[in-house]
């Protein structure tokens, strides 16, 4: 196993190193200039030169790259040019907000999917099937910016019971009751397409299970449909549903970018959008490199687990 | 009078602020005016005497716009860590990308502010801004879309203030290095073809008024007669195009605009349609904000562009010496003219910015501008602030800064 790791880790590090060069270069190739954005159109050439010097952008690109990597290796992510502040703090804030939003959306999606699927399958009514299918189609077909605006209109403006946007003023821990109010609308908005997909998938999986011989036997023994579904069919339908849910996590993270904008939720999506539009090089570099690193580590972990489970994989390279 | 830190404010602080403002390392407005101050007498702590090598007509604009800077905390100011001033609210905290909090300065020289503090939320989505105002989460917003602001005003549940005195102007710029735009007749055709009332009414929902000259109506430089010189006349525009191109179909002229601003995007589309009517083919080229600013500063636009400028709300000479699109020495249009330069400097170097000598220079500048049309003005536009009716006493500076010195919140 150690030899397997020694073989895999250097290639993972190499990927991260190459990615660091690429993200550093790509943002500089895109037309635009952070100095122009920062100084504004009426600034004098001297002011622009001074800002360029302050930001270190007048140095050769290779020197800038080496300095950036050097700082990263010392745990210093740098300072944002335009948004302002330490990037470590910005990323920490953004990441926390995005994870909380995505986790809440996932929880709502799972609860909705589970409850709706079970109710539909247990009730076994055609009209309920039709209603659920229509609701599913609507939830998937309506873009999040439409559902977001509708939710805000109904729950924040017409019935002003929930905030229209923003993050809880005292954080997520100090006042959980307030935090839930702030989370509910964006998380619900983000969860709807996933909840719909999950409901559809789980309902189908449960109905497939109900056609199995063991269900016929259980029915013949006089066990109620509800008990069969809850104690047997659900357990058998869950593994494939969980796999599908794993894929949906990626969809939720992608969808969070739009939802963060609609609900003024300062997460990573908003951060990267602002970073790119203002050519805030250090912010974009760190976020892109972070996403590459997360992907590489995930990939590495999955390979390690695979190798641990299947000796042929870890021995394959040695034979 | 004291700084938020408790340190007494003296004439030396005024001298330091002017010196800092004049330092080219800072990107600030009125830098040229600050640099024209050649001496500052601070022998008395409560009196400042400024010296100049020549009269400067917009010195009071500088003193209006320039904040007083605390020398002791300037490094932290530059690093974005603190802001020590003398104003009604003290900086309390900053969460990057989320909010800035201020608390009341009980020792404010203008009297204790009514509000205990001000929380400034950063909301980048205009729709979300309006929703948060409607739901009562925010008391005042800037940056709502013109349509939403029009609906808020019509609902009579919110007050929408037009920041009069802090106007901006939307214009079409022309790069005179583009061979197609070198003939002034073609630029005149553009000026006759553009539908200014439509831009004002459709894009800005009436929050402004059409304009030909680069000054708002209250400016001492404004001339009602000149302001109608290029009133819309499509037939005249067509004739000028025919004359300039001698009947040949010219290449499509690129029209660049900042696509992150939905107003300039809509304006560009209207201009394109107007010019088509006059026989001028224009191709729209959206740019992102950073790219657009870079092109504006570098004078790199390919042909035409649509943008917004400020500065016309100040002493008129400021426009030609400080606003980059109009700068007589270097501008995005590559327009150079000895007369324009002389008139600009003459307008700047007078003592009274509203006196007859100054007004005469402004008329010369207006003539230079309308004769050469390196920029074609479309509309004066008002920045708008929407607020709940429980917020009272809101005012603003010429730089569109919201002033809450006397603001208070009523119940209900």
XYZ file of C-alpha atoms in Angstrom:
731
model
C 0.000 0.000 0.000
C 2.847 2.387 0.882
C 4.480 1.700 -2.467
C 1.169 2.329 -4.181
C 0.897 5.658 -2.376
C 4.489 6.580 -3.230
C 3.591 5.979 -6.858
C 0.347 7.979 -6.831
C 1.205 10.974 -4.616
C 3.978 12.455 -6.832
C 1.715 12.396 -9.879
C -1.019 14.130 -7.870
C 1.460 16.800 -6.776
C 2.589 17.213 -10.365
C -1.012 17.802 -11.449
C -1.402 20.516 -8.795
C 1.912 22.126 -9.832
C 0.938 22.196 -13.526
C -2.495 23.524 -12.583
C -0.873 26.342 -10.585
C 1.018 27.448 -13.710
C -2.117 27.214 -15.834
C -4.415 29.154 -13.483
C -1.723 31.808 -13.028
C -1.331 32.178 -16.786
C -4.981 31.879 -17.838
C -6.282 34.790 -15.765
C -3.534 37.010 -17.172
C -4.323 36.027 -20.749
C -7.971 37.088 -20.382
C -8.291 40.718 -21.562
C -8.758 43.268 -18.774
C -6.592 44.757 -16.061
C -7.110 44.873 -12.294
C -5.235 48.180 -12.140
C -7.679 49.768 -14.607
C -10.628 48.488 -12.587
C -9.124 49.632 -9.300
C -7.973 53.074 -10.438
C -10.979 53.987 -12.581
C -10.973 55.898 -15.854
C -10.011 59.299 -14.457
C -6.834 58.196 -12.654
C -3.542 59.654 -13.814
C -0.915 57.400 -15.442
C 1.247 57.987 -12.331
C -1.548 56.741 -10.064
C -1.978 53.656 -12.212
C 1.782 53.029 -12.207
C 1.869 53.398 -8.405
C -0.999 50.940 -7.997
C 0.659 48.518 -10.422
C 3.842 48.760 -8.358
C 1.979 48.312 -5.046
C 0.338 45.168 -6.387
C 3.652 43.873 -7.684
C 2.291 43.696 -11.216
C 5.223 45.625 -12.675
C 7.572 42.728 -11.936
C 8.299 39.960 -14.474
C 5.545 37.350 -14.621
C 7.905 34.554 -13.571
C 8.934 36.537 -10.465
C 5.266 37.111 -9.652
C 4.579 33.375 -10.046
C 7.482 32.303 -7.861
C 6.499 34.846 -5.180
C 2.882 33.626 -5.271
C 3.840 29.953 -4.945
C 6.331 30.818 -2.188
C 3.609 32.572 -0.204
C 1.188 29.694 -0.788
C 3.731 27.198 0.548
C 3.968 29.312 3.703
C 0.195 29.243 4.082
C -0.301 32.824 2.928
C -3.052 32.960 0.296
C -2.455 36.665 -0.338
C -4.631 39.751 -0.353
C -7.486 40.559 -2.687
C -6.847 43.536 -4.985
C -10.422 44.690 -5.384
C -12.796 42.915 -3.017
C -10.313 43.691 -0.277
C -9.093 41.686 2.678
C -7.083 38.567 3.298
C -7.946 35.808 0.820
C -7.728 33.122 3.506
C -10.517 34.893 5.398
C -12.518 35.483 2.220
C -12.281 31.815 1.216
C -13.080 30.620 4.734
C -16.179 32.838 4.900
C -17.264 31.925 1.376
C -16.631 28.213 1.831
C -18.524 28.109 5.143
C -21.506 29.907 3.618
C -21.547 27.700 0.511
C -21.190 24.468 2.511
C -23.955 25.481 4.920
C -26.251 26.421 2.025
C -25.497 23.246 0.057
C -25.843 21.014 3.135
C -29.179 22.601 4.029
C -30.379 22.196 0.443
C -29.274 18.557 0.448
C -31.117 17.923 3.697
C -34.313 19.503 2.356
C -33.992 17.559 -0.906
C -33.547 14.263 0.929
C -36.454 14.917 3.279
C -38.748 16.046 0.475
C -37.695 13.187 -1.818
C -38.111 10.572 0.879
C -41.471 11.773 2.168
C -43.027 12.366 -1.250
C -41.827 9.035 -2.677
C -42.998 7.038 0.304
C -46.398 8.761 0.450
C -46.953 8.198 -3.279
C -45.881 4.582 -3.278
C -47.734 3.672 -0.073
C -50.960 5.503 -1.057
C -50.857 3.908 -4.536
C -53.324 6.404 -6.047
C -53.149 7.300 -9.722
C -54.156 10.922 -9.117
C -51.324 11.271 -6.590
C -48.858 9.802 -9.105
C -50.043 12.341 -11.690
C -49.809 15.216 -9.243
C -46.309 14.217 -8.205
C -45.186 13.841 -11.826
C -46.504 17.328 -12.632
C -44.819 18.812 -9.572
C -41.557 17.076 -10.463
C -41.632 18.390 -14.006
C -42.314 21.894 -12.759
C -39.517 21.773 -10.173
C -37.000 20.567 -12.757
C -38.206 22.798 -15.592
C -38.365 26.078 -13.646
C -34.949 27.695 -13.465
C -33.728 28.582 -9.976
C -33.836 32.303 -10.711
C -37.576 31.994 -11.321
C -38.317 29.830 -8.279
C -36.030 32.082 -6.221
C -37.900 35.220 -7.187
C -41.266 33.520 -6.618
C -40.221 32.336 -3.162
C -38.997 35.828 -2.266
C -42.181 37.405 -3.578
C -44.443 35.082 -1.590
C -42.533 34.549 1.658
C -40.607 37.789 2.022
C -42.818 40.415 0.399
C -46.478 39.296 0.244
C -46.329 37.309 3.489
C -43.299 38.890 5.107
C -42.353 35.918 7.263
C -38.805 35.219 6.033
C -35.841 37.420 5.026
C -35.446 38.116 1.308
C -31.719 37.495 1.366
C -28.421 37.896 3.123
C -26.743 35.833 5.827
C -27.711 35.689 9.509
C -26.229 38.781 11.217
C -24.989 36.787 14.229
C -23.671 33.801 12.297
C -25.051 30.257 12.158
C -24.250 29.141 15.711
C -25.125 31.998 18.085
C -28.791 32.194 17.041
C -29.772 28.985 15.199
C -33.434 30.058 15.172
C -32.542 33.191 13.164
C -30.054 31.272 11.008
C -32.777 28.834 9.929
C -34.974 31.736 8.788
C -32.195 33.115 6.602
C -31.362 29.665 5.224
C -34.838 28.447 4.437
C -35.595 30.290 1.188
C -32.201 29.925 -0.554
C -31.863 26.310 0.560
C -35.398 25.477 -0.592
C -34.783 27.178 -3.922
C -31.535 25.288 -4.434
C -33.009 21.963 -3.317
C -36.085 21.825 -5.562
C -34.521 20.349 -8.741
C -32.570 17.814 -6.674
C -35.638 16.948 -4.609
C -37.602 16.406 -7.814
C -34.923 14.169 -9.322
C -34.606 12.241 -6.083
C -38.368 11.759 -5.740
C -38.650 10.487 -9.272
C -35.702 8.127 -8.883
C -36.745 6.771 -5.477
C -40.381 6.343 -6.527
C -39.301 4.345 -9.571
C -36.874 2.292 -7.490
C -39.582 1.548 -4.899
C -42.097 0.592 -7.569
C -39.553 -1.736 -9.142
C -38.997 -3.344 -5.753
C -42.753 -3.782 -5.298
C -42.838 -5.954 -8.416
C -40.281 -8.367 -6.933
C -41.390 -11.899 -5.843
C -40.517 -11.280 -2.196
C -43.123 -8.508 -2.061
C -45.757 -10.880 -3.512
C -44.865 -13.386 -0.797
C -45.076 -10.733 1.918
C -48.433 -9.546 0.594
C -49.709 -13.128 0.538
C -48.680 -13.422 4.165
C -50.986 -10.486 4.947
C -48.299 -7.856 5.602
C -49.558 -4.379 4.849
C -48.254 -2.430 1.842
C -46.969 0.329 4.146
C -44.959 -2.118 6.227
C -43.514 -3.829 3.162
C -42.426 -0.487 1.713
C -40.931 0.859 4.946
C -39.186 -2.289 6.150
C -38.130 -4.047 2.957
C -38.569 -2.208 -0.339
C -37.023 1.027 0.927
C -33.909 -0.724 2.215
C -33.420 -2.395 -1.165
C -34.104 0.772 -3.144
C -31.738 2.980 -1.162
C -28.244 1.964 -2.412
C -28.842 3.067 -6.016
C -30.561 6.229 -4.731
C -27.556 7.100 -2.572
C -25.242 6.745 -5.594
C -27.496 9.091 -7.539
C -27.500 11.518 -4.595
C -23.703 11.667 -4.717
C -23.900 12.961 -8.287
C -26.519 15.491 -7.221
C -24.121 17.052 -4.690
C -22.055 18.357 -7.623
C -25.231 19.718 -9.226
C -26.121 21.480 -5.966
C -22.685 23.097 -5.719
C -23.000 24.341 -9.308
C -26.520 25.641 -8.712
C -25.355 27.456 -5.573
C -23.599 30.075 -7.737
C -26.913 31.385 -9.076
C -28.804 31.035 -5.801
C -26.069 32.952 -3.970
C -26.568 35.854 -6.370
C -30.379 35.833 -6.052
C -30.319 35.736 -2.259
C -27.232 37.940 -1.721
C -25.567 34.955 -0.034
C -21.825 35.655 0.133
C -20.520 32.223 -0.779
C -17.731 30.921 -2.987
C -19.791 31.258 -6.165
C -20.265 34.975 -5.646
C -16.621 35.335 -4.704
C -15.339 33.707 -7.869
C -17.812 35.634 -10.049
C -16.637 38.927 -8.546
C -13.005 37.863 -8.765
C -13.231 37.043 -12.459
C -15.276 40.110 -13.438
C -12.858 42.500 -11.707
C -9.707 40.564 -12.680
C -8.827 40.117 -9.026
C -5.931 37.795 -9.910
C -5.025 36.503 -6.425
C -8.632 35.579 -5.594
C -9.246 33.774 -8.886
C -5.896 31.970 -8.750
C -6.501 30.655 -5.241
C -10.079 29.579 -5.944
C -9.210 27.796 -9.173
C -6.214 26.095 -7.613
C -8.324 25.132 -4.623
C -10.897 23.473 -6.865
C -8.134 21.573 -8.693
C -6.613 20.501 -5.359
C -9.983 19.317 -4.031
C -10.552 17.304 -7.203
C -7.058 15.774 -7.075
C -7.346 14.854 -3.395
C -10.813 13.344 -3.930
C -9.508 11.384 -6.871
C -6.499 10.216 -4.870
C -8.649 9.147 -1.914
C -11.023 7.252 -4.154
C -8.059 5.497 -5.830
C -6.594 4.630 -2.433
C -9.898 3.219 -1.177
C -10.288 1.293 -4.418
C -6.768 -0.106 -4.066
C -7.385 -0.986 -0.450
C -10.552 -2.865 -1.376
C -9.098 -4.525 -4.450
C -5.533 -5.868 -4.084
C -5.284 -6.352 -7.854
C -5.183 -2.565 -8.255
C -2.332 -1.935 -5.828
C -0.406 -5.009 -6.998
C -1.076 -4.384 -10.653
C 1.763 -1.942 -11.030
C 4.228 -4.248 -9.292
C 3.569 -7.366 -11.328
C -13.322 69.181 16.425
C -11.639 65.810 16.817
C -10.857 62.720 14.808
C -12.637 59.468 15.680
C -9.416 58.508 17.486
C -9.855 61.502 19.820
C -6.921 63.455 18.376
C -7.660 67.173 17.827
C -8.146 68.222 14.206
C -5.961 71.154 13.140
C -4.936 73.084 10.027
C -1.942 70.729 9.656
C -4.410 67.930 8.914
C -5.872 69.992 6.063
C -2.362 70.502 4.675
C -1.620 66.787 4.964
C -4.916 65.886 3.254
C -4.201 68.208 0.320
C -0.647 66.893 -0.047
C -1.896 63.315 0.004
C -4.637 64.127 -2.499
C -2.081 65.645 -4.856
C 0.198 62.592 -4.659
C -0.015 60.814 -8.030
C 0.205 57.496 -6.207
C -3.457 57.914 -5.228
C -6.207 57.522 -7.814
C -8.493 60.372 -6.768
C -10.696 63.033 -8.351
C -9.486 66.656 -8.608
C -5.854 65.615 -8.363
C -4.813 68.325 -10.805
C -6.578 70.927 -8.666
C -4.876 69.627 -5.495
C -1.533 69.750 -7.310
C -2.180 73.417 -8.182
C -1.965 74.284 -4.466
C 1.621 75.504 -4.102
C 1.644 76.454 -0.429
C -0.401 75.890 2.698
C -0.001 78.216 5.644
C -0.850 76.393 8.873
C 0.636 78.871 11.360
C -2.709 79.030 13.146
C -4.246 75.678 14.110
C -7.763 76.863 13.255
C -6.995 78.608 9.951
C -5.608 77.510 6.598
C -4.348 79.775 3.828
C -3.808 78.181 0.431
C -1.397 79.613 -2.156
C -1.498 79.131 -5.954
C 0.661 80.092 -8.928
C -2.459 80.914 -10.945
C -6.161 81.301 -10.258
C -8.028 77.976 -9.980
C -11.741 78.148 -10.630
C -12.637 74.749 -9.143
C -10.752 74.916 -5.834
C -14.012 74.729 -3.882
C -14.904 71.537 -5.740
C -11.691 70.022 -4.389
C -12.473 71.159 -0.854
C -15.979 69.745 -1.222
C -14.849 66.360 -2.520
C -11.635 65.756 -0.572
C -11.995 63.897 2.742
C -9.871 64.891 5.729
C -7.227 62.196 6.136
C -5.726 61.206 9.484
C -1.945 61.026 9.157
C -1.620 58.629 12.100
C -3.740 55.923 10.477
C -3.052 56.398 6.789
C -1.185 53.074 6.522
C -4.209 51.234 7.910
C -6.473 53.209 5.579
C -4.411 52.093 2.601
C -4.520 48.503 3.824
C -8.300 48.707 4.287
C -8.012 48.071 8.021
C -9.443 51.276 9.416
C -10.930 54.622 8.463
C -10.309 57.381 10.977
C -12.033 60.585 9.983
C -14.060 63.399 11.517
C -17.481 62.402 10.173
C -20.785 61.551 11.892
C -20.220 57.781 11.863
C -17.162 55.816 12.957
C -15.907 52.727 11.194
C -16.671 49.695 13.342
C -16.122 46.521 11.311
C -15.754 45.198 7.805
C -16.614 41.720 6.590
C -15.141 41.583 3.093
C -17.716 40.967 0.400
C -20.552 41.123 2.952
C -20.927 44.314 4.984
C -19.379 47.364 6.618
C -20.651 48.569 9.976
C -20.448 52.106 11.341
C -21.457 53.420 14.746
C -22.506 56.916 15.756
C -19.750 59.446 16.516
C -21.195 61.104 19.635
C -18.639 63.932 19.412
C -19.431 64.814 15.782
C -18.799 68.517 15.206
C -22.117 68.885 13.381
C -24.127 67.554 16.352
C -24.796 64.030 17.601
C -26.333 61.975 14.753
C -29.826 60.570 15.325
C -29.002 57.108 14.024
C -27.133 54.788 16.417
C -25.237 53.322 13.505
C -25.318 52.351 9.836
C -24.929 48.827 8.426
C -23.959 48.830 4.765
C -24.748 45.500 3.113
C -23.060 44.443 -0.104
C -25.772 43.092 -2.408
C -24.608 42.661 -5.974
C -27.878 41.504 -7.524
C -30.242 44.453 -8.285
C -33.312 42.223 -7.957
C -32.246 41.037 -4.530
C -31.653 44.644 -3.467
C -35.214 45.602 -4.306
C -36.621 42.462 -2.661
C -34.739 43.215 0.545
C -36.091 46.766 0.534
C -39.634 45.551 -0.109
C -39.399 42.989 2.680
C -38.216 45.637 5.136
C -34.764 44.097 5.569
C -33.054 47.189 4.161
C -34.068 50.796 4.743
C -32.397 52.300 1.668
C -30.824 50.992 -1.507
C -28.726 52.308 -4.363
C -28.244 50.316 -7.535
C -31.779 49.069 -8.209
C -32.754 48.708 -11.858
C -34.594 51.673 -13.398
C -37.715 49.575 -13.999
C -37.799 48.363 -10.397
C -37.289 51.903 -9.114
C -40.118 53.132 -11.329
C -42.371 50.395 -9.895
C -41.336 51.280 -6.332
C -42.200 54.915 -6.935
C -45.533 54.006 -8.524
C -46.421 51.755 -5.575
C -46.335 54.845 -3.291
C -45.020 52.565 -0.546
C -41.430 53.736 -0.977
C -39.710 57.016 -1.643
C -37.375 57.228 -4.604
C -34.990 60.186 -4.596
C -33.285 61.430 -7.736
C -29.864 62.653 -6.660
C -30.174 66.087 -8.231
C -26.887 67.950 -8.210
C -24.988 64.659 -8.569
C -25.932 63.896 -12.158
C -24.103 61.712 -14.640
C -24.348 61.757 -18.420
C -24.586 58.935 -20.921
C -22.777 59.507 -24.217
C -21.540 57.943 -27.434
C -17.783 58.285 -27.874
C -15.973 58.270 -31.214
C -12.386 57.220 -31.816
C -11.156 59.741 -34.363
C -8.356 57.394 -35.426
C -10.984 55.182 -37.032
C -10.944 56.315 -40.709
C -14.743 56.120 -40.947
C -15.165 58.492 -38.011
C -12.614 61.076 -39.103
C -15.127 62.973 -41.230
C -16.999 65.307 -38.898
C -20.075 65.064 -41.147
C -20.464 61.416 -40.185
C -20.209 62.324 -36.496
C -22.782 65.057 -37.069
C -25.013 62.466 -38.728
C -24.720 60.339 -35.597
C -25.619 63.341 -33.422
C -28.725 64.024 -35.552
C -29.740 60.364 -35.728
C -29.668 59.371 -32.054
C -33.032 59.374 -30.334
C -32.187 61.006 -27.008
C -35.742 61.115 -25.603
C -36.066 57.385 -26.255
C -32.851 56.642 -24.361
C -34.028 58.826 -21.469
C -37.531 57.371 -21.327
C -37.010 53.735 -22.293
C -33.698 53.019 -20.605
C -33.685 55.443 -17.693
C -37.474 55.473 -17.248
C -37.568 59.254 -17.283
C -34.942 59.717 -14.554
C -33.071 62.381 -16.514
C -33.456 64.508 -19.620
C -32.056 64.547 -23.175
C -29.027 66.689 -23.772
C -26.680 67.912 -26.534
C -24.222 69.974 -24.503
C -22.055 68.352 -21.850
C -23.581 70.279 -18.930
C -26.692 69.853 -16.800
C -29.319 72.601 -16.973
C -28.298 74.401 -13.769
C -24.639 74.674 -14.820
C -23.332 78.189 -15.577
C -22.048 76.673 -18.836
C -25.487 75.477 -19.969
C -26.875 77.211 -23.044
C -30.447 76.351 -24.022
C -29.910 77.404 -27.653
C -26.849 75.185 -28.087
C -28.668 72.347 -26.425
C -30.968 71.989 -29.428
C -28.262 72.101 -32.075
C -28.538 68.398 -32.864
C -32.197 67.730 -32.178
C -33.246 64.543 -33.922
C -33.472 64.874 -37.698
C -33.066 61.561 -39.478
C -33.404 63.103 -42.972
C -30.533 65.481 -42.228
C -28.518 62.587 -40.812
C -29.089 60.553 -43.989
C -28.025 63.486 -46.163
C -24.841 63.944 -44.122
C -24.033 60.244 -44.369
C -24.504 60.394 -48.143
C -22.236 63.438 -48.355
C -19.550 61.911 -46.160
C -19.508 58.518 -47.813
C -20.316 59.772 -51.312
C -22.957 57.101 -51.598
C -20.592 54.167 -51.019
C -21.579 51.625 -48.412
C -18.993 51.867 -45.660
C -17.832 49.035 -43.427
C -19.674 48.262 -40.219
C -18.510 50.491 -37.351
C -17.938 48.644 -34.063
C -19.885 49.980 -31.063
C -18.417 48.771 -27.781
C -20.097 48.934 -24.384
C -19.826 47.581 -20.848
C -22.090 44.529 -20.856
C -22.151 44.383 -17.065
C -24.261 47.547 -17.114
C -27.730 46.753 -18.462
C -28.425 50.469 -19.048
C -25.481 51.063 -21.362
C -26.298 47.784 -23.091
C -29.869 48.931 -23.806
C -28.590 52.362 -24.874
C -26.148 50.766 -27.307
C -28.992 48.789 -28.877
C -31.081 51.935 -29.338
C -28.111 53.780 -30.856
C -27.504 50.898 -33.244
C -31.137 50.989 -34.414
C -31.091 54.806 -34.751
C -27.915 54.782 -36.812
C -29.277 52.079 -39.071
C -32.170 54.410 -39.896
C -29.630 57.027 -40.934
C -27.741 54.542 -43.105
C -24.844 53.858 -40.719
C -24.164 50.182 -40.049
C -23.005 49.525 -36.516
C -21.956 46.202 -34.954
C -22.436 45.800 -31.196
C -19.424 44.519 -29.257
C -20.085 43.801 -25.564
C -17.105 43.922 -23.208
C -16.831 43.000 -19.570
C -16.278 45.831 -17.088
C -12.536 45.399 -16.596
C -11.926 45.103 -20.328
C -14.079 48.175 -20.998
C -12.227 50.370 -18.478
C -8.889 49.203 -19.849
C -9.926 50.202 -23.363
C -11.267 53.541 -22.153
C -8.050 54.389 -20.308
C -5.856 53.119 -23.103
C -7.928 54.921 -25.780
C -8.245 51.577 -27.566
C -11.858 51.550 -28.709
C -12.169 50.470 -32.322
C -14.866 52.929 -33.339
C -17.809 54.034 -31.228
C -18.555 53.294 -27.599
C -21.332 54.003 -25.131
C -20.397 55.031 -21.610
C -21.336 57.252 -18.699
C -19.330 60.217 -17.468
C -19.524 62.413 -14.421
C -17.911 65.758 -13.461
C -20.366 68.012 -15.345
C -22.150 68.709 -12.045
C -19.088 70.567 -10.699
C -17.575 73.862 -11.792
C -17.645 73.475 -15.600
C -13.872 73.779 -16.073
C -13.501 70.518 -14.118
C -14.952 68.583 -17.024
C -12.209 69.539 -19.470
C -9.317 69.244 -17.021
C -10.310 66.263 -14.883
C -12.837 64.047 -16.694
C -10.868 61.645 -18.829
C -13.253 61.457 -21.859
C -13.087 65.266 -22.162
C -9.482 65.851 -21.139
C -8.048 68.371 -23.572
C -4.524 66.932 -23.286
C -5.286 63.228 -23.621
C -8.641 61.546 -24.158
C -10.138 58.281 -25.354
C -11.229 59.854 -28.666
C -7.679 60.877 -29.664
C -9.087 64.364 -30.152
C -6.471 67.103 -29.999
C -7.170 70.722 -30.748
C -5.153 73.780 -29.787
C -8.268 75.905 -29.363
C -9.981 73.372 -27.116
C -6.853 73.115 -24.950
C -6.581 76.892 -24.651
C -10.268 77.291 -23.840
C -10.080 74.538 -21.219
C -7.097 76.102 -19.479
C -8.659 79.559 -19.717
C -11.823 78.266 -18.047
C -9.801 76.593 -15.306
C -7.448 79.469 -14.581
C -9.993 82.098 -13.524
C -10.833 83.087 -9.979
C -14.600 83.003 -10.222
C -15.927 79.864 -11.878
C -19.314 81.486 -12.431
C -18.202 84.976 -13.530
C -18.523 86.428 -17.048
C -14.931 85.549 -17.969
C -15.482 81.926 -17.045
C -18.890 81.764 -18.773
C -17.328 83.087 -21.963
C -14.725 80.290 -21.849
C -17.430 77.712 -21.229
C -19.233 78.907 -24.342
C -16.013 78.390 -26.305
C -15.703 74.878 -24.874
C -19.325 74.101 -25.791
C -18.673 75.320 -29.340
C -15.480 73.246 -29.586
C -17.407 70.279 -28.342
C -20.413 70.628 -30.638
C -18.312 71.523 -33.686
C -16.022 68.533 -33.294
C -18.329 65.952 -31.703
C -15.620 63.636 -30.463
C -18.273 62.693 -27.906
C -22.006 62.830 -28.536
C -24.032 63.472 -25.405
C -27.332 61.622 -25.075
C -28.892 62.238 -21.701
C -28.341 63.620 -18.228
C -29.232 60.816 -15.828
C -29.981 60.777 -12.130
C -28.663 58.157 -9.775
C -31.607 57.104 -7.620
C -31.923 56.018 -4.027
C -35.038 54.165 -2.918
C -35.889 54.078 0.753
C -38.653 53.146 3.101
C -40.933 56.022 4.178
C -39.721 55.625 7.758
C -36.273 56.941 6.775
C -36.144 60.732 6.879
C -33.510 63.427 6.429
C -31.496 61.643 3.742
C -29.229 63.871 1.653
C -26.255 63.395 -0.654
C -23.063 64.931 -1.927
C -22.196 65.900 -5.489
C -20.241 62.654 -5.640
C -23.421 60.633 -5.001
C -22.328 59.770 -1.468
C -25.293 59.232 0.821
C -25.235 61.654 3.737
C -26.927 60.461 6.925
C -25.868 63.289 9.308
C -29.466 64.340 9.909
C -31.189 61.088 9.008
C -33.555 59.361 11.411
C -36.016 56.478 11.423
C -39.630 56.999 12.414
C -41.881 54.285 13.816
C -44.220 52.379 11.529
